[in-house]
Tab-separated table of C-alpha atoms and ligand atoms in Angstrom:
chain	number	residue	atom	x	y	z
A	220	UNK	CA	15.296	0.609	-7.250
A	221	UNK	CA	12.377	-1.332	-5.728
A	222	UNK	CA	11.027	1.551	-3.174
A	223	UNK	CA	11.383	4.211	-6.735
A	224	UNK	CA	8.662	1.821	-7.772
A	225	UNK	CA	4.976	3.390	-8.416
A	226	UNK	CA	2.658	2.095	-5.829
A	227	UNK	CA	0.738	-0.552	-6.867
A	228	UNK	CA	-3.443	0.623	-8.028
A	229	UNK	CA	-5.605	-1.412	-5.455
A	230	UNK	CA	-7.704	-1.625	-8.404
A	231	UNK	CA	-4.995	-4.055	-10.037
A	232	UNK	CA	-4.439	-5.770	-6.620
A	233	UNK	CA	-7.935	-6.614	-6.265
A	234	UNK	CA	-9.257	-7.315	-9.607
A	235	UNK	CA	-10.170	-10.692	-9.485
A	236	UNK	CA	-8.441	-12.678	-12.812
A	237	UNK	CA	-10.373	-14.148	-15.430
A	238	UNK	CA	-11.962	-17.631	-15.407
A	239	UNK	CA	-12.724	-19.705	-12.194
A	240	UNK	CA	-12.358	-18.002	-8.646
A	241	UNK	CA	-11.547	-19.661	-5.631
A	242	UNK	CA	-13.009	-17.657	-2.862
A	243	UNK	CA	-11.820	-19.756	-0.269
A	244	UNK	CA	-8.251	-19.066	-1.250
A	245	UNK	CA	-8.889	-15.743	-0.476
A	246	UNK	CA	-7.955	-13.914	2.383
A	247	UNK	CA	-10.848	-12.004	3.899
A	248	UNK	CA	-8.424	-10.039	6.442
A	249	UNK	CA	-6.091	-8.983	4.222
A	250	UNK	CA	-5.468	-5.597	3.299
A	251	UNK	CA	-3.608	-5.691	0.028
A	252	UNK	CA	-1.951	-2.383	-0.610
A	253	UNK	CA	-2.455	-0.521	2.680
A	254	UNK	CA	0.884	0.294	4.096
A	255	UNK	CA	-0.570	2.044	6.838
A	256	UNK	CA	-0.953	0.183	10.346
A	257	UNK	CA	-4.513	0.684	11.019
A	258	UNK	CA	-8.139	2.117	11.322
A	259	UNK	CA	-6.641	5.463	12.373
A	260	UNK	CA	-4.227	5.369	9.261
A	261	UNK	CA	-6.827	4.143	6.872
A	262	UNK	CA	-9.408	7.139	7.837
A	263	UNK	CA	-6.152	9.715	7.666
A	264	UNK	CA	-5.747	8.118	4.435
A	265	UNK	CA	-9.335	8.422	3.267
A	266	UNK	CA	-9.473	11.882	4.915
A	267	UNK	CA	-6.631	13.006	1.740
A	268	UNK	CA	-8.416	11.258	-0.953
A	269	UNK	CA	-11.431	12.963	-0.478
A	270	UNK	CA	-10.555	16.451	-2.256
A	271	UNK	CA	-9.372	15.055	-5.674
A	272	UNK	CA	-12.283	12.181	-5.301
A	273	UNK	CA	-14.590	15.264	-4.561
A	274	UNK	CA	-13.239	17.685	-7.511
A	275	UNK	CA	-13.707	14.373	-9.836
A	276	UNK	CA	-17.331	13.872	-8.681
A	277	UNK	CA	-17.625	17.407	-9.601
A	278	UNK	CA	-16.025	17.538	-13.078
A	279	UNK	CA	-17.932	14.508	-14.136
A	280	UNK	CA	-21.364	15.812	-12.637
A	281	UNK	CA	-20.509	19.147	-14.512
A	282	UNK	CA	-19.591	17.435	-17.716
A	283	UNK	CA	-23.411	15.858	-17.575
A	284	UNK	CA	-24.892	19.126	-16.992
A	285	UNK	CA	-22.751	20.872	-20.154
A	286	UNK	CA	-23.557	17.957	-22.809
A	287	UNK	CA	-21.259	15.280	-21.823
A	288	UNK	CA	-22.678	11.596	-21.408
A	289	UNK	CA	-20.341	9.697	-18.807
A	290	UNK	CA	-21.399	8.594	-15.566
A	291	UNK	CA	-20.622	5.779	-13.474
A	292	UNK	CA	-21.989	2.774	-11.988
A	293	UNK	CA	-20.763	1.187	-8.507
A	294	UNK	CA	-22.048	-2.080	-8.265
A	295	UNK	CA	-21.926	-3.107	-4.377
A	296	UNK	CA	-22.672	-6.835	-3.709
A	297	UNK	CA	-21.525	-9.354	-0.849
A	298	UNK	CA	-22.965	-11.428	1.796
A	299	UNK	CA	-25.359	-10.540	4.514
A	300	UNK	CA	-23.525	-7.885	7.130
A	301	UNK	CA	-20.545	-7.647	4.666
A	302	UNK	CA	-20.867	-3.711	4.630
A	303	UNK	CA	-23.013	-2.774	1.845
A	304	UNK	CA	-24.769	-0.278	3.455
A	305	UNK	CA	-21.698	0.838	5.524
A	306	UNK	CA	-19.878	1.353	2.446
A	307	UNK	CA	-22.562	3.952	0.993
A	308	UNK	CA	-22.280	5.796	4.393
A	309	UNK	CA	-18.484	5.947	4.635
A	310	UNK	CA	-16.879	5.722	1.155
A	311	UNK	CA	-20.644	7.220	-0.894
A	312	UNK	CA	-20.831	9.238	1.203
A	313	UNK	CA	-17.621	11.232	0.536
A	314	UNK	CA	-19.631	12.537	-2.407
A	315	UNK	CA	-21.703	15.267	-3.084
A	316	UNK	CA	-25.329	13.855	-3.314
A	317	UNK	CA	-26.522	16.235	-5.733
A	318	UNK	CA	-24.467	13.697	-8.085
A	319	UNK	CA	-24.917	10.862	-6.528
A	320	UNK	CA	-27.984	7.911	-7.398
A	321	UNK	CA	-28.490	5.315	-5.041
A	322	UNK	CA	-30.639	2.455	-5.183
A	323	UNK	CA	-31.068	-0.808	-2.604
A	324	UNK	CA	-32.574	-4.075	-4.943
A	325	UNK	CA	-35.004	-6.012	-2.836
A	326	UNK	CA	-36.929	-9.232	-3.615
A	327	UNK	CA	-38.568	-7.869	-6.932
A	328	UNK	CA	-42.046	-6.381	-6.151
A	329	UNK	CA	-45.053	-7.879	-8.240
A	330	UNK	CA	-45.058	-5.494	-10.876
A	331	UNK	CA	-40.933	-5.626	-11.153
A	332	UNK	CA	-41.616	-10.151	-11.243
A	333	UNK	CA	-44.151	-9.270	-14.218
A	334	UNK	CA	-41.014	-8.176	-16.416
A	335	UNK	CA	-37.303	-9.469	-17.401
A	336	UNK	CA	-34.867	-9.090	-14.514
A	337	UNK	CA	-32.851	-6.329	-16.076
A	338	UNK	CA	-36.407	-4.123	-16.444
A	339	UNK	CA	-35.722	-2.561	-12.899
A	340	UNK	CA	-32.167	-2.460	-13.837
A	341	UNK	CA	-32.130	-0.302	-16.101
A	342	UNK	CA	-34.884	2.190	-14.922
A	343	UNK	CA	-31.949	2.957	-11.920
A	344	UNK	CA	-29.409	3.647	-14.201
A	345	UNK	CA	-27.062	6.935	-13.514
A	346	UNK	CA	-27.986	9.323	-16.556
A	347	UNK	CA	-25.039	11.571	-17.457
A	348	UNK	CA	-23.017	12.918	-15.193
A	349	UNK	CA	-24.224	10.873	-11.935
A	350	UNK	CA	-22.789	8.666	-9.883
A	351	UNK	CA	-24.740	5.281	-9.459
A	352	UNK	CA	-24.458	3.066	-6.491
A	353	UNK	CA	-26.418	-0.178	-6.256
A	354	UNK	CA	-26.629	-2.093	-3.392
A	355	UNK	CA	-27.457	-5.385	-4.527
A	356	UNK	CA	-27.790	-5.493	-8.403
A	357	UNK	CA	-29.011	-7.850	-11.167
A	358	UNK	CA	-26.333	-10.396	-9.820
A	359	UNK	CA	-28.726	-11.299	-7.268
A	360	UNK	CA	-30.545	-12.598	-10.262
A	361	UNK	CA	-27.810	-15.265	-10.584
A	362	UNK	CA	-27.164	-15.738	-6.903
A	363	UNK	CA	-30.170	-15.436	-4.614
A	364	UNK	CA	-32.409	-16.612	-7.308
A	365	UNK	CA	-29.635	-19.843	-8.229
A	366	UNK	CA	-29.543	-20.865	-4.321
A	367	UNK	CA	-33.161	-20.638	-3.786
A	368	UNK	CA	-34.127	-22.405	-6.753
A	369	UNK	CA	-36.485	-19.658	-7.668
A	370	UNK	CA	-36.435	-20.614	-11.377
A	371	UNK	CA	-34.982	-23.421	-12.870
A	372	UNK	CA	-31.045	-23.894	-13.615
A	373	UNK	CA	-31.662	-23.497	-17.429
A	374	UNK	CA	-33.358	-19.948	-17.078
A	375	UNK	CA	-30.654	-18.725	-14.950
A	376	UNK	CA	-27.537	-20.018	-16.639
A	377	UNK	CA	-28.928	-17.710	-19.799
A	378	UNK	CA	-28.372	-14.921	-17.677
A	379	UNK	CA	-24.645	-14.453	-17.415
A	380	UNK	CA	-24.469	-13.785	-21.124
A	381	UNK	CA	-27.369	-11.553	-21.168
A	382	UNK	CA	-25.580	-9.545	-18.186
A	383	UNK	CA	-22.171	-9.735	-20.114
A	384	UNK	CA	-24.206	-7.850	-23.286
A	385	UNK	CA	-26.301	-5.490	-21.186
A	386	UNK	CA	-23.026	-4.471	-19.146
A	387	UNK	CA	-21.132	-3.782	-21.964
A	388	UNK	CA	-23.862	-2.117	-23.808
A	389	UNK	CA	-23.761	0.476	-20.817
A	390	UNK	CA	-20.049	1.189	-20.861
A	391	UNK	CA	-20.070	1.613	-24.723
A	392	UNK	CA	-22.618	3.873	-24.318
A	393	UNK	CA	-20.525	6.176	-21.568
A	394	UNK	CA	-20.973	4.446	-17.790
A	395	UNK	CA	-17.568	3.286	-16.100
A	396	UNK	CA	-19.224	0.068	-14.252
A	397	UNK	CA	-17.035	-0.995	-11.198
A	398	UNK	CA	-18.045	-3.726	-9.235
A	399	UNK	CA	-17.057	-4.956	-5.934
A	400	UNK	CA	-17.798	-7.616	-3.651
A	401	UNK	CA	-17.472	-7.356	-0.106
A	402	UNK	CA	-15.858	-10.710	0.993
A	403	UNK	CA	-16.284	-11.568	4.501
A	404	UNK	CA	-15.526	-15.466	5.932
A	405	UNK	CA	-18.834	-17.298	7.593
A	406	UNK	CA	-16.867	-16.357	10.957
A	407	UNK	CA	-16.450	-12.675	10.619
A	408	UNK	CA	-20.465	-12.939	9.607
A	409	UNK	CA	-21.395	-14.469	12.852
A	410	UNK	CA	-19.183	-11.884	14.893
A	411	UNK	CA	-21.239	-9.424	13.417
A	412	UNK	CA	-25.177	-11.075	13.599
A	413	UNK	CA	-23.956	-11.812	17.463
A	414	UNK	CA	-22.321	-7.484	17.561
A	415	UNK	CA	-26.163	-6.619	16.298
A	416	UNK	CA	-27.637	-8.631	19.002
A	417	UNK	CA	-25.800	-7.350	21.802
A	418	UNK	CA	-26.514	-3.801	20.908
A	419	UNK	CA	-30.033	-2.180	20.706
A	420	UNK	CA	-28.839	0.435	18.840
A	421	UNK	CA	-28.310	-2.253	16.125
A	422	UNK	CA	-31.343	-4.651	16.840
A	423	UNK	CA	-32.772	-2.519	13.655
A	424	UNK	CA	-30.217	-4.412	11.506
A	425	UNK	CA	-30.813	-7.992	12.655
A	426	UNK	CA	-32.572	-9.899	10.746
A	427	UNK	CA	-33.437	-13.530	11.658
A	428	UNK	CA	-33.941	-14.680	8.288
A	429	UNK	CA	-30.055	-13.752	7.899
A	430	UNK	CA	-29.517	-16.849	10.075
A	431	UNK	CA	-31.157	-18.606	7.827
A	432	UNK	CA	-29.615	-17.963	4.694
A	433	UNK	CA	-26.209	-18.538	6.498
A	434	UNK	CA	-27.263	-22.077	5.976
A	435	UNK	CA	-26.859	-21.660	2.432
A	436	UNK	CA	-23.381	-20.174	2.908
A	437	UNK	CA	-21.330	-22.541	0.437
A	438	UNK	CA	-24.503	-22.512	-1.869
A	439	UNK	CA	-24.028	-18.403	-2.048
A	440	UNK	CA	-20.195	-18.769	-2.348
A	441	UNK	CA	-20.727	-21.178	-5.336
A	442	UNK	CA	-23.248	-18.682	-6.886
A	443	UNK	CA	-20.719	-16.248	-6.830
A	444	UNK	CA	-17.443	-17.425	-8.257
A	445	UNK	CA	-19.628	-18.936	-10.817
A	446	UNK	CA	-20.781	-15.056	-11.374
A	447	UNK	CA	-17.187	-14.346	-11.487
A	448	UNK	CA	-15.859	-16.394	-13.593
A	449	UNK	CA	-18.640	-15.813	-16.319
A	450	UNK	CA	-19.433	-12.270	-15.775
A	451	UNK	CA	-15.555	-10.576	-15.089
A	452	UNK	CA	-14.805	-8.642	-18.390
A	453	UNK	CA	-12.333	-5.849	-18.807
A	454	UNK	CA	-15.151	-3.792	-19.941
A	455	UNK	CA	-16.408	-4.127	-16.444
A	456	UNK	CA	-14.190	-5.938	-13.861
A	457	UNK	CA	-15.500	-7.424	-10.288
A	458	UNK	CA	-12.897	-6.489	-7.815
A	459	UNK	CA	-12.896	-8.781	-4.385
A	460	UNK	CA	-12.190	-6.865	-1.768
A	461	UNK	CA	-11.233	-8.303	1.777
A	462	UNK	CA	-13.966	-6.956	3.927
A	463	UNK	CA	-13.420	-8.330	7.257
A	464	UNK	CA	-11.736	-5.570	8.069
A	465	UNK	CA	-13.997	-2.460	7.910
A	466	UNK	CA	-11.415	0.283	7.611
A	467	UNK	CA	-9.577	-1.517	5.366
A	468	UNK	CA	-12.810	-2.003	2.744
A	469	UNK	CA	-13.776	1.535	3.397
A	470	UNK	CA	-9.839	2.816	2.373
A	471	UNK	CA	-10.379	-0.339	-0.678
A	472	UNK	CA	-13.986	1.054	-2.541
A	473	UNK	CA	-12.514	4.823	-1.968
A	474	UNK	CA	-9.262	4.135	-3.930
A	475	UNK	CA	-11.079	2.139	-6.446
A	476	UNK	CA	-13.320	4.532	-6.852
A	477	UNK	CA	-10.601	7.354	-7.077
A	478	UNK	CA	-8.427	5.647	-9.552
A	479	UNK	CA	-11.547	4.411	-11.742
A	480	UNK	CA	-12.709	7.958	-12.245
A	481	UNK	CA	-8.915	9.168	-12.611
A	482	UNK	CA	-8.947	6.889	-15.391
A	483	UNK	CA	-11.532	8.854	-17.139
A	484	UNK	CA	-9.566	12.115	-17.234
A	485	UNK	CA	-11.970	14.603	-16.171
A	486	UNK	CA	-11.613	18.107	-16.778
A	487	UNK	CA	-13.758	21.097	-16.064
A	488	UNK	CA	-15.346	21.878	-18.938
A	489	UNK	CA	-15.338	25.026	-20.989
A	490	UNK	CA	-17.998	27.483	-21.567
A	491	UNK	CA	-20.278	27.292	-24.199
A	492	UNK	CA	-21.837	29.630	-25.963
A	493	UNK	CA	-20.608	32.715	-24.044
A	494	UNK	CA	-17.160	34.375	-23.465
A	495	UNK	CA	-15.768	34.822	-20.037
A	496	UNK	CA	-14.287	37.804	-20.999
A	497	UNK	CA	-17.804	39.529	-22.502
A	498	UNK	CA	-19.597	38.319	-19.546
A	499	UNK	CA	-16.839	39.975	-17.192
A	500	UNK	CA	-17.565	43.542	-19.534
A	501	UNK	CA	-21.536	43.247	-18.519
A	502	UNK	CA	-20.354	42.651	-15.137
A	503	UNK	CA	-18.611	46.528	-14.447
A	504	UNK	CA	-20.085	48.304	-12.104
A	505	UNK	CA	-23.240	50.187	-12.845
A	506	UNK	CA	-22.439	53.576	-14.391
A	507	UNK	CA	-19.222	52.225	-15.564
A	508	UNK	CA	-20.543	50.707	-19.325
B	283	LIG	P1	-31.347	-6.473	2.345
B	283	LIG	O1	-30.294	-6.117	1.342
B	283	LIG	O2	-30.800	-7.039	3.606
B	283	LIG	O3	-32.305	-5.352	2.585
B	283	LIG	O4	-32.207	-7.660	1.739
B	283	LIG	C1	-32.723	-7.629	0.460
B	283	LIG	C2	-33.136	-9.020	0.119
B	283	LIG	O5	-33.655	-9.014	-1.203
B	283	LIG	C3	-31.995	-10.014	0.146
B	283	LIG	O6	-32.342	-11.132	0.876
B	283	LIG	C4	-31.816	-10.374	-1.319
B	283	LIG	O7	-31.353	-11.680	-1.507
B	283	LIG	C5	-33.212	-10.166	-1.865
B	283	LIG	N1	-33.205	-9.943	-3.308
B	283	LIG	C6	-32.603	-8.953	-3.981
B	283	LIG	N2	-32.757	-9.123	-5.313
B	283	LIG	C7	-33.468	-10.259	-5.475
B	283	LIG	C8	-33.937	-10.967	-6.609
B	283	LIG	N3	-33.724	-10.531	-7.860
B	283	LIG	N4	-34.646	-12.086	-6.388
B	283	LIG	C9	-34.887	-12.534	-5.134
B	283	LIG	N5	-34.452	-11.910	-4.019
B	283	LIG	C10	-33.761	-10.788	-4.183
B	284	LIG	MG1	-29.894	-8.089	5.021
């Protein structure tokens, strides 16, 4: 019987398939897999993931602390005013910081241009038992650095095979690496630069040079379903995920995240070196031993 069915995992829904991507053909309004009818449903439905997404944060932060060497990495990339930043606040945020590792990638300082672009990759890495977020990544070294011509085609066309390696390096060595993209349409991004404009509390946010780059917007989409279609292994999958709807990417990244660290069947581990039951004996009352 069809409704006997188990749901569908949004992280099958949106995992973009292998080879070439069209973006276009996606729909950035969509909300695959939501059967609620709303912003109100999607935060009731965030609201109930958050205890089992919290307890997991907390096995896998306590497994680091007791020996163990998993963490894992989200990768957040998209377009300007997609919702990178909004997604740390509402779906990151979720977590307990104590585990959590955030970084923002900028235009590489100086010192970080002096090295190979993976050098300030790797220094931001989650150790064990952390969760790592990066907003902006070394994709941007394929994207950003492809559209603006910012080294030649042959330097950067070596660089989806070094990312392929280095990515599944990290997982064999322990980190779950989840990456999504934020997909917004060119309209949804103007709604938003104008929504910044009109209100001061968001003039912070606007940046004219945003404008700019929305000149490049087919350049950018190019750059990335290239990045897809070269750099979307099952060791670590890019998931699209329809972000013109905010509650609907917020609900997306927290059930992705949920049923990527379900996948890693976290436990809480045992004690070591010391008995629960000899511990609870040193424990009586004073006068009692
Ligand atoms: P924002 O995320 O709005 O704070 O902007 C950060 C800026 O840094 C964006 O314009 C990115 O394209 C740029 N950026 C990030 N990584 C690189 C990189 N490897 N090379 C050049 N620009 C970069
Ligand atoms: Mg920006």
């Amino acid at each position: 019987m069809a409704n006997s069915e188990p749901a569908p995992r949004i992280s099958d829904l949106l995992r973009l398939p292998a080879g070439a991507v069209d973006l276009q053909a996606i729909d950035t309004r969509a909300t695959p897999g939501f059967t609620g009818s709303g912003k109100a449903d999607a935060t009731t439905a965030i609201c109930h993931l958050r205890p089992h997404l919290a307890d997991m944060q907390e096995q896998l932060y306590a497994e680091g602390r007791t020996g163990g060497q998993r963490s894992l990495l989200l990768v957040l990339q998209g377009m300007d005013t997609a919702g990178k930043g909004s997604t740390v606040k509402h779906v990151v945020g979720l977590l307990d910081p104590m585990g959590v590792q955030y970084h923002a990638f900028k235009q590489p300082t100086i010192e970080e241009r002096e090295h190979h672009f993976l050098w300030r990759v790797k220094r931001r890495l989650p150790p064990p038992g952390i969760v790592g977020v990066f907003d902006r990544s070394h994709y941007e070294d394929v994207i950003v650095v492809r559209v603006h011509e910012l080294v030649p085609p042959e330097t950067w066309s070596c660089r989806y095979s070094v990312i392929n390696r280095f990515e599944g390096k990290l997982v064999a060595s322990g980190t779950r690496v989840v990456k999504c993209f934020l997909h917004i349409s060119k309209e949804e991004q103007r709604r938003r630069l104008l929504a910044r404009l009109d209100d001061p509390a968001k003039h912070w946010k606007y940046n004219p040079g945003d404008v700019d780059e929305r000149a490049y917007w087919d350049e950018y989409q190019q750059a990335y379903s290239d990045a897809f279609a070269q750099c979307n292994t099952d060791a670590a999958p890019w998931y699209a995920v329809p972000a013109d709807r905010k509650w609907y990417r917020n609900w997306a990244v927290t059930k992705i995240l949920t049923e990527r660290l379900d996948e890693m069947a976290l436990t809480w581990p045992n004690p070591q070196g010391w008995n629960p039951d000899k511990e609870r004996a040193r424990l009586a009352p004073d006068g009692w031993a």
